[in-house]
PDB file of C-alpha atoms in Angstrom:
ATOM      1  CA  UNK A   2      -3.264  31.811  53.843  1.00  0.00           C
ATOM      2  CA  UNK A   3      -6.617  30.682  55.165  1.00  0.00           C
ATOM      3  CA  UNK A   4      -9.545  32.772  54.015  1.00  0.00           C
ATOM      4  CA  UNK A   5     -12.395  33.209  56.453  1.00  0.00           C
ATOM      5  CA  UNK A   6     -15.623  31.817  55.076  1.00  0.00           C
ATOM      6  CA  UNK A   7     -18.118  34.416  53.852  1.00  0.00           C
ATOM      7  CA  UNK A   8     -21.486  34.489  55.589  1.00  0.00           C
ATOM      8  CA  UNK A   9     -24.248  35.731  53.280  1.00  0.00           C
ATOM      9  CA  UNK A  10     -26.525  38.440  54.649  1.00  0.00           C
ATOM     10  CA  UNK A  11     -29.824  36.928  55.812  1.00  0.00           C
ATOM     11  CA  UNK A  12     -32.489  39.627  56.045  1.00  0.00           C
ATOM     12  CA  UNK A  13     -34.996  37.362  57.793  1.00  0.00           C
ATOM     13  CA  UNK A  14     -32.621  36.466  60.613  1.00  0.00           C
ATOM     14  CA  UNK A  15     -31.553  40.097  60.938  1.00  0.00           C
ATOM     15  CA  UNK A  16     -35.173  41.285  61.285  1.00  0.00           C
ATOM     16  CA  UNK A  17     -35.933  38.653  63.924  1.00  0.00           C
ATOM     17  CA  UNK A  18     -32.880  39.680  65.928  1.00  0.00           C
ATOM     18  CA  UNK A  19     -33.824  43.348  65.610  1.00  0.00           C
ATOM     19  CA  UNK A  20     -37.375  42.761  66.822  1.00  0.00           C
ATOM     20  CA  UNK A  21     -36.153  40.623  69.730  1.00  0.00           C
ATOM     21  CA  UNK A  22     -33.667  43.296  70.764  1.00  0.00           C
ATOM     22  CA  UNK A  23     -36.282  46.060  70.542  1.00  0.00           C
ATOM     23  CA  UNK A  24     -38.844  44.108  72.587  1.00  0.00           C
ATOM     24  CA  UNK A  25     -36.280  43.268  75.272  1.00  0.00           C
ATOM     25  CA  UNK A  26     -35.171  46.907  75.475  1.00  0.00           C
ATOM     26  CA  UNK A  27     -38.736  48.158  75.919  1.00  0.00           C
ATOM     27  CA  UNK A  28     -39.494  45.557  78.583  1.00  0.00           C
ATOM     28  CA  UNK A  29     -36.331  46.358  80.558  1.00  0.00           C
ATOM     29  CA  UNK A  30     -37.223  50.057  80.541  1.00  0.00           C
ATOM     30  CA  UNK A  31     -40.812  49.480  81.582  1.00  0.00           C
ATOM     31  CA  UNK A  32     -42.222  50.344  78.162  1.00  0.00           C
ATOM     32  CA  UNK A  33     -43.635  46.925  77.327  1.00  0.00           C
ATOM     33  CA  UNK A  34     -46.144  47.103  74.460  1.00  0.00           C
ATOM     34  CA  UNK A  35     -48.415  44.600  76.224  1.00  0.00           C
ATOM     35  CA  UNK A  36     -51.842  46.160  76.931  1.00  0.00           C
ATOM     36  CA  UNK A  37     -52.721  47.174  80.483  1.00  0.00           C
ATOM     37  CA  UNK A  38     -54.924  44.687  82.292  1.00  0.00           C
ATOM     38  CA  UNK A  39     -58.520  45.579  83.005  1.00  0.00           C
ATOM     39  CA  UNK A  40     -59.518  46.328  86.577  1.00  0.00           C
ATOM     40  CA  UNK A  41     -62.242  44.482  88.431  1.00  0.00           C
ATOM     41  CA  UNK A  42     -63.664  45.112  91.881  1.00  0.00           C
ATOM     42  CA  UNK A  43     -61.549  42.343  93.402  1.00  0.00           C
ATOM     43  CA  UNK A  44     -58.338  43.761  91.934  1.00  0.00           C
ATOM     44  CA  UNK A  45     -58.526  46.699  94.350  1.00  0.00           C
ATOM     45  CA  UNK A  46     -57.657  46.724  98.060  1.00  0.00           C
ATOM     46  CA  UNK A  47     -60.532  46.151 100.471  1.00  0.00           C
ATOM     47  CA  UNK A  48     -61.512  49.323 102.326  1.00  0.00           C
ATOM     48  CA  UNK A  49     -64.211  49.973 104.889  1.00  0.00           C
ATOM     49  CA  UNK A  50     -65.610  52.884 106.926  1.00  0.00           C
ATOM     50  CA  UNK A  51     -62.797  54.363 108.973  1.00  0.00           C
ATOM     51  CA  UNK A  52     -60.031  53.222 106.602  1.00  0.00           C
ATOM     52  CA  UNK A  53     -57.187  55.724 106.377  1.00  0.00           C
ATOM     53  CA  UNK A  54     -56.879  55.369 102.593  1.00  0.00           C
ATOM     54  CA  UNK A  55     -58.954  57.885 100.662  1.00  0.00           C
ATOM     55  CA  UNK A  56     -57.326  57.654  97.226  1.00  0.00           C
ATOM     56  CA  UNK A  57     -56.659  54.416  95.331  1.00  0.00           C
ATOM     57  CA  UNK A  58     -54.674  55.260  92.200  1.00  0.00           C
ATOM     58  CA  UNK A  59     -54.422  51.943  90.357  1.00  0.00           C
ATOM     59  CA  UNK A  60     -53.659  53.786  87.099  1.00  0.00           C
ATOM     60  CA  UNK A  61     -50.735  55.735  88.602  1.00  0.00           C
ATOM     61  CA  UNK A  62     -52.174  58.911  87.090  1.00  0.00           C
ATOM     62  CA  UNK A  63     -51.890  61.154  90.153  1.00  0.00           C
ATOM     63  CA  UNK A  64     -48.612  62.714  91.279  1.00  0.00           C
ATOM     64  CA  UNK A  65     -47.272  61.837  94.729  1.00  0.00           C
ATOM     65  CA  UNK A  66     -47.679  65.417  95.945  1.00  0.00           C
ATOM     66  CA  UNK A  67     -51.329  65.532  94.892  1.00  0.00           C
ATOM     67  CA  UNK A  68     -51.960  62.029  96.251  1.00  0.00           C
ATOM     68  CA  UNK A  69     -50.768  63.218  99.659  1.00  0.00           C
ATOM     69  CA  UNK A  70     -52.853  66.373  99.365  1.00  0.00           C
ATOM     70  CA  UNK A  71     -56.033  64.487  98.482  1.00  0.00           C
ATOM     71  CA  UNK A  72     -55.576  61.948 101.265  1.00  0.00           C
ATOM     72  CA  UNK A  73     -54.951  64.760 103.754  1.00  0.00           C
ATOM     73  CA  UNK A  74     -57.968  66.831 102.644  1.00  0.00           C
ATOM     74  CA  UNK A  75     -60.363  63.881 102.664  1.00  0.00           C
ATOM     75  CA  UNK A  76     -59.059  62.681 106.025  1.00  0.00           C
ATOM     76  CA  UNK A  77     -59.733  66.113 107.531  1.00  0.00           C
ATOM     77  CA  UNK A  78     -63.225  66.077 106.015  1.00  0.00           C
ATOM     78  CA  UNK A  79     -63.946  62.693 107.623  1.00  0.00           C
ATOM     79  CA  UNK A  80     -62.670  63.846 111.010  1.00  0.00           C
ATOM     80  CA  UNK A  81     -64.594  67.131 111.007  1.00  0.00           C
ATOM     81  CA  UNK A  82     -67.900  66.040 109.457  1.00  0.00           C
ATOM     82  CA  UNK A  83     -68.081  62.249 109.638  1.00  0.00           C
ATOM     83  CA  UNK A  84     -68.520  62.174 105.864  1.00  0.00           C
ATOM     84  CA  UNK A  85     -65.998  59.938 104.069  1.00  0.00           C
ATOM     85  CA  UNK A  86     -65.287  60.495 100.370  1.00  0.00           C
ATOM     86  CA  UNK A  87     -62.921  58.225  98.440  1.00  0.00           C
ATOM     87  CA  UNK A  88     -61.499  58.497  94.946  1.00  0.00           C
ATOM     88  CA  UNK A  89     -60.543  55.489  92.810  1.00  0.00           C
ATOM     89  CA  UNK A  90     -58.572  55.841  89.558  1.00  0.00           C
ATOM     90  CA  UNK A  91     -58.332  52.810  87.270  1.00  0.00           C
ATOM     91  CA  UNK A  92     -56.677  52.144  83.892  1.00  0.00           C
ATOM     92  CA  UNK A  93     -59.653  50.536  82.199  1.00  0.00           C
ATOM     93  CA  UNK A  94     -62.734  48.441  82.846  1.00  0.00           C
ATOM     94  CA  UNK A  95     -63.450  44.894  81.739  1.00  0.00           C
ATOM     95  CA  UNK A  96     -64.802  44.871  78.181  1.00  0.00           C
ATOM     96  CA  UNK A  97     -68.373  44.123  79.310  1.00  0.00           C
ATOM     97  CA  UNK A  98     -68.413  46.462  82.341  1.00  0.00           C
ATOM     98  CA  UNK A  99     -69.754  50.009  82.659  1.00  0.00           C
ATOM     99  CA  UNK A 100     -68.426  52.756  84.887  1.00  0.00           C
ATOM    100  CA  UNK A 101     -71.796  53.029  86.695  1.00  0.00           C
ATOM    101  CA  UNK A 102     -71.925  49.283  87.283  1.00  0.00           C
ATOM    102  CA  UNK A 103     -68.347  49.302  88.534  1.00  0.00           C
ATOM    103  CA  UNK A 104     -68.895  52.096  91.071  1.00  0.00           C
ATOM    104  CA  UNK A 105     -72.042  50.385  92.376  1.00  0.00           C
ATOM    105  CA  UNK A 106     -70.308  47.017  92.728  1.00  0.00           C
ATOM    106  CA  UNK A 107     -67.279  48.546  94.448  1.00  0.00           C
ATOM    107  CA  UNK A 108     -69.428  50.652  96.787  1.00  0.00           C
ATOM    108  CA  UNK A 109     -71.392  47.596  97.904  1.00  0.00           C
ATOM    109  CA  UNK A 110     -68.208  45.518  98.171  1.00  0.00           C
ATOM    110  CA  UNK A 111     -66.565  48.039 100.487  1.00  0.00           C
ATOM    111  CA  UNK A 112     -69.749  48.988 102.345  1.00  0.00           C
ATOM    112  CA  UNK A 113     -72.032  45.935 102.348  1.00  0.00           C
ATOM    113  CA  UNK A 114     -74.948  47.257 104.433  1.00  0.00           C
ATOM    114  CA  UNK A 115     -76.955  50.460 104.805  1.00  0.00           C
ATOM    115  CA  UNK A 116     -75.318  51.417 108.095  1.00  0.00           C
ATOM    116  CA  UNK A 117     -71.804  51.323 106.600  1.00  0.00           C
ATOM    117  CA  UNK A 118     -72.965  53.033 103.383  1.00  0.00           C
ATOM    118  CA  UNK A 119     -74.743  55.997 104.969  1.00  0.00           C
ATOM    119  CA  UNK A 120     -71.862  58.497 105.268  1.00  0.00           C
ATOM    120  CA  UNK A 121     -69.870  57.251 102.267  1.00  0.00           C
ATOM    121  CA  UNK A 122     -69.214  58.845  98.870  1.00  0.00           C
ATOM    122  CA  UNK A 123     -67.253  57.005  96.186  1.00  0.00           C
ATOM    123  CA  UNK A 124     -65.949  58.579  92.976  1.00  0.00           C
ATOM    124  CA  UNK A 125     -64.396  56.430  90.223  1.00  0.00           C
ATOM    125  CA  UNK A 126     -62.376  57.633  87.220  1.00  0.00           C
ATOM    126  CA  UNK A 127     -61.432  55.409  84.265  1.00  0.00           C
ATOM    127  CA  UNK A 128     -58.389  56.880  82.489  1.00  0.00           C
ATOM    128  CA  UNK A 129     -58.887  54.907  79.253  1.00  0.00           C
ATOM    129  CA  UNK A 130     -62.213  56.562  78.444  1.00  0.00           C
ATOM    130  CA  UNK A 131     -62.049  59.493  80.922  1.00  0.00           C
ATOM    131  CA  UNK A 132     -65.453  58.381  82.196  1.00  0.00           C
ATOM    132  CA  UNK A 133     -66.507  59.015  85.791  1.00  0.00           C
ATOM    133  CA  UNK A 134     -69.232  57.845  88.155  1.00  0.00           C
ATOM    134  CA  UNK A 135     -70.262  58.579  91.729  1.00  0.00           C
ATOM    135  CA  UNK A 136     -72.230  56.663  94.365  1.00  0.00           C
ATOM    136  CA  UNK A 137     -73.143  57.919  97.831  1.00  0.00           C
ATOM    137  CA  UNK A 138     -75.027  56.694 100.883  1.00  0.00           C
ATOM    138  CA  UNK A 139     -78.276  57.955 102.367  1.00  0.00           C
ATOM    139  CA  UNK A 140     -76.880  60.651 104.692  1.00  0.00           C
ATOM    140  CA  UNK A 141     -74.402  61.837 102.070  1.00  0.00           C
ATOM    141  CA  UNK A 142     -77.255  62.008  99.529  1.00  0.00           C
ATOM    142  CA  UNK A 143     -79.083  64.521 101.735  1.00  0.00           C
ATOM    143  CA  UNK A 144     -76.075  66.839 101.327  1.00  0.00           C
ATOM    144  CA  UNK A 145     -75.015  65.912  97.793  1.00  0.00           C
ATOM    145  CA  UNK A 146     -78.101  66.125  95.588  1.00  0.00           C
ATOM    146  CA  UNK A 147     -78.588  64.547  92.162  1.00  0.00           C
ATOM    147  CA  UNK A 148     -78.156  67.950  90.525  1.00  0.00           C
ATOM    148  CA  UNK A 149     -74.855  68.489  92.325  1.00  0.00           C
ATOM    149  CA  UNK A 150     -73.603  65.043  91.290  1.00  0.00           C
ATOM    150  CA  UNK A 151     -74.518  65.699  87.668  1.00  0.00           C
ATOM    151  CA  UNK A 152     -72.707  69.049  87.707  1.00  0.00           C
ATOM    152  CA  UNK A 153     -69.692  67.541  89.467  1.00  0.00           C
ATOM    153  CA  UNK A 154     -69.295  64.827  86.835  1.00  0.00           C
ATOM    154  CA  UNK A 155     -70.182  66.880  83.753  1.00  0.00           C
ATOM    155  CA  UNK A 156     -68.407  70.123  84.640  1.00  0.00           C
ATOM    156  CA  UNK A 157     -65.982  69.930  87.561  1.00  0.00           C
ATOM    157  CA  UNK A 158     -64.435  66.673  86.315  1.00  0.00           C
ATOM    158  CA  UNK A 159     -65.268  66.478  82.617  1.00  0.00           C
ATOM    159  CA  UNK A 160     -63.791  69.821  81.548  1.00  0.00           C
ATOM    160  CA  UNK A 161     -60.192  69.258  82.748  1.00  0.00           C
ATOM    161  CA  UNK A 162     -60.353  65.644  81.553  1.00  0.00           C
ATOM    162  CA  UNK A 163     -61.314  66.728  78.050  1.00  0.00           C
ATOM    163  CA  UNK A 164     -58.707  69.503  78.119  1.00  0.00           C
ATOM    164  CA  UNK A 165     -55.651  67.255  77.890  1.00  0.00           C
ATOM    165  CA  UNK A 166     -56.669  64.516  80.341  1.00  0.00           C
ATOM    166  CA  UNK A 167     -55.623  66.553  83.374  1.00  0.00           C
ATOM    167  CA  UNK A 168     -56.303  63.912  86.018  1.00  0.00           C
ATOM    168  CA  UNK A 169     -54.569  65.790  88.825  1.00  0.00           C
ATOM    169  CA  UNK A 170     -56.529  68.980  88.242  1.00  0.00           C
ATOM    170  CA  UNK A 171     -59.812  67.096  87.855  1.00  0.00           C
ATOM    171  CA  UNK A 172     -59.497  65.358  91.225  1.00  0.00           C
ATOM    172  CA  UNK A 173     -58.216  68.444  93.042  1.00  0.00           C
ATOM    173  CA  UNK A 174     -61.236  70.433  91.802  1.00  0.00           C
ATOM    174  CA  UNK A 175     -63.562  67.570  92.755  1.00  0.00           C
ATOM    175  CA  UNK A 176     -61.937  67.431  96.190  1.00  0.00           C
ATOM    176  CA  UNK A 177     -62.517  71.148  96.763  1.00  0.00           C
ATOM    177  CA  UNK A 178     -66.162  70.998  95.748  1.00  0.00           C
ATOM    178  CA  UNK A 179     -67.021  67.752  97.544  1.00  0.00           C
ATOM    179  CA  UNK A 180     -65.211  68.919 100.641  1.00  0.00           C
ATOM    180  CA  UNK A 181     -67.375  72.022 100.871  1.00  0.00           C
ATOM    181  CA  UNK A 182     -70.666  70.255 100.108  1.00  0.00           C
ATOM    182  CA  UNK A 183     -70.141  67.295 102.449  1.00  0.00           C
ATOM    183  CA  UNK A 184     -69.031  69.643 105.228  1.00  0.00           C
ATOM    184  CA  UNK A 185     -72.455  71.293 105.027  1.00  0.00           C
ATOM    185  CA  UNK A 186     -71.244  74.462 103.306  1.00  0.00           C
ATOM    186  CA  UNK A 187     -72.889  76.054 100.229  1.00  0.00           C
ATOM    187  CA  UNK A 188     -71.990  74.408  96.923  1.00  0.00           C
ATOM    188  CA  UNK A 189     -69.177  76.503  95.382  1.00  0.00           C
ATOM    189  CA  UNK A 190     -70.120  75.216  91.942  1.00  0.00           C
ATOM    190  CA  UNK A 191     -67.726  74.214  89.169  1.00  0.00           C
ATOM    191  CA  UNK A 192     -64.625  76.304  88.449  1.00  0.00           C
ATOM    192  CA  UNK A 193     -65.038  79.009  85.841  1.00  0.00           C
ATOM    193  CA  UNK A 194     -63.986  77.837  82.380  1.00  0.00           C
ATOM    194  CA  UNK A 195     -61.242  80.452  82.150  1.00  0.00           C
ATOM    195  CA  UNK A 196     -59.752  79.129  85.393  1.00  0.00           C
ATOM    196  CA  UNK A 197     -59.708  75.569  84.105  1.00  0.00           C
ATOM    197  CA  UNK A 198     -58.058  76.484  80.802  1.00  0.00           C
ATOM    198  CA  UNK A 199     -55.181  78.386  82.427  1.00  0.00           C
ATOM    199  CA  UNK A 200     -51.714  76.791  82.332  1.00  0.00           C
ATOM    200  CA  UNK A 201     -50.865  75.581  85.817  1.00  0.00           C
ATOM    201  CA  UNK A 202     -48.902  73.125  87.888  1.00  0.00           C
ATOM    202  CA  UNK A 203     -51.048  70.179  86.900  1.00  0.00           C
ATOM    203  CA  UNK A 204     -50.893  70.510  83.124  1.00  0.00           C
ATOM    204  CA  UNK A 205     -47.212  71.430  83.099  1.00  0.00           C
ATOM    205  CA  UNK A 206     -46.195  68.340  85.026  1.00  0.00           C
ATOM    206  CA  UNK A 207     -48.267  66.012  82.875  1.00  0.00           C
ATOM    207  CA  UNK A 208     -47.180  67.584  79.596  1.00  0.00           C
ATOM    208  CA  UNK A 209     -43.554  67.329  80.719  1.00  0.00           C
ATOM    209  CA  UNK A 210     -43.994  63.646  81.493  1.00  0.00           C
ATOM    210  CA  UNK A 211     -45.582  62.995  78.092  1.00  0.00           C
ATOM    211  CA  UNK A 212     -42.832  64.875  76.248  1.00  0.00           C
ATOM    212  CA  UNK A 213     -40.061  63.078  78.114  1.00  0.00           C
ATOM    213  CA  UNK A 214     -41.629  59.708  77.426  1.00  0.00           C
ATOM    214  CA  UNK A 215     -41.938  60.495  73.720  1.00  0.00           C
ATOM    215  CA  UNK A 216     -38.291  61.561  73.475  1.00  0.00           C
ATOM    216  CA  UNK A 217     -37.116  58.403  75.236  1.00  0.00           C
ATOM    217  CA  UNK A 218     -39.161  56.163  72.943  1.00  0.00           C
ATOM    218  CA  UNK A 219     -37.760  57.864  69.819  1.00  0.00           C
ATOM    219  CA  UNK A 220     -34.187  57.562  71.113  1.00  0.00           C
ATOM    220  CA  UNK A 221     -34.661  53.915  72.051  1.00  0.00           C
ATOM    221  CA  UNK A 222     -36.171  53.062  68.684  1.00  0.00           C
ATOM    222  CA  UNK A 223     -33.227  54.695  66.925  1.00  0.00           C
ATOM    223  CA  UNK A 224     -30.698  52.844  69.081  1.00  0.00           C
ATOM    224  CA  UNK A 225     -32.573  49.580  68.701  1.00  0.00           C
ATOM    225  CA  UNK A 226     -32.318  49.949  64.932  1.00  0.00           C
ATOM    226  CA  UNK A 227     -28.683  51.032  64.707  1.00  0.00           C
ATOM    227  CA  UNK A 228     -27.013  48.874  67.348  1.00  0.00           C
ATOM    228  CA  UNK A 229     -28.021  45.471  65.913  1.00  0.00           C
ATOM    229  CA  UNK A 230     -27.022  46.593  62.401  1.00  0.00           C
ATOM    230  CA  UNK A 231     -23.591  47.761  63.501  1.00  0.00           C
ATOM    231  CA  UNK A 232     -23.077  44.631  65.594  1.00  0.00           C
ATOM    232  CA  UNK A 233     -24.152  42.328  62.763  1.00  0.00           C
ATOM    233  CA  UNK A 234     -21.904  43.905  60.147  1.00  0.00           C
ATOM    234  CA  UNK A 235     -19.003  43.987  62.617  1.00  0.00           C
ATOM    235  CA  UNK A 236     -19.109  40.199  62.926  1.00  0.00           C
ATOM    236  CA  UNK A 237     -20.115  39.017  59.440  1.00  0.00           C
ATOM    237  CA  UNK A 238     -18.895  41.882  57.269  1.00  0.00           C
ATOM    238  CA  UNK A 239     -20.724  43.930  54.674  1.00  0.00           C
ATOM    239  CA  UNK A 240     -22.827  42.021  52.085  1.00  0.00           C
ATOM    240  CA  UNK A 241     -20.790  41.133  48.998  1.00  0.00           C
ATOM    241  CA  UNK A 242     -17.429  41.900  50.605  1.00  0.00           C
TER     242      UNK A 242
END
């Protein structure tokens, strides 16, 4: 009777196979551990006065329903008042860039002269640091004062961002306030703190997404550990057998 040769257990080879399998699994499921690329001005689409796009969500942080809502609200504002406000959401800046420098560069890239800049307002949000910045043209500045901009960034946007990185809620609140101001109406001011802290549609959706992602990662890690072990021992047998 021929006896099958025994293959000794090689821990190094096993670990390499396990890591390869885990990496491939994460990549196939869109969970690659590679860091997100930084965003520069030229990584974004080119817009100009009159463009129908009012929200550029490069970070994919805003839900489709709220993306449609923001685009619709800002389009109506442009049609009724001539004031165009655009929101840009990015994953992170280049290591040597600042959020204020980025918004200035993008504003001047999209609107290269004073005539095109006059009725424009541009708000940028960086989801890595939750930092925000705003730039507006001359006519928009007459409506949106420095004090209003400071309050918009430090209260209307900053509070929901600090309270669980609620990007959807932050932009919806900014949309409401900017829409009123740029339409020539009295500044409604920032939402009351108790309103911002309430559980709502925005936080529930984002918390659900985070929980689901965590569960999937745990399950995949467990499977990635068990499947290679079972497969290996199935073919080569248990050590010492």
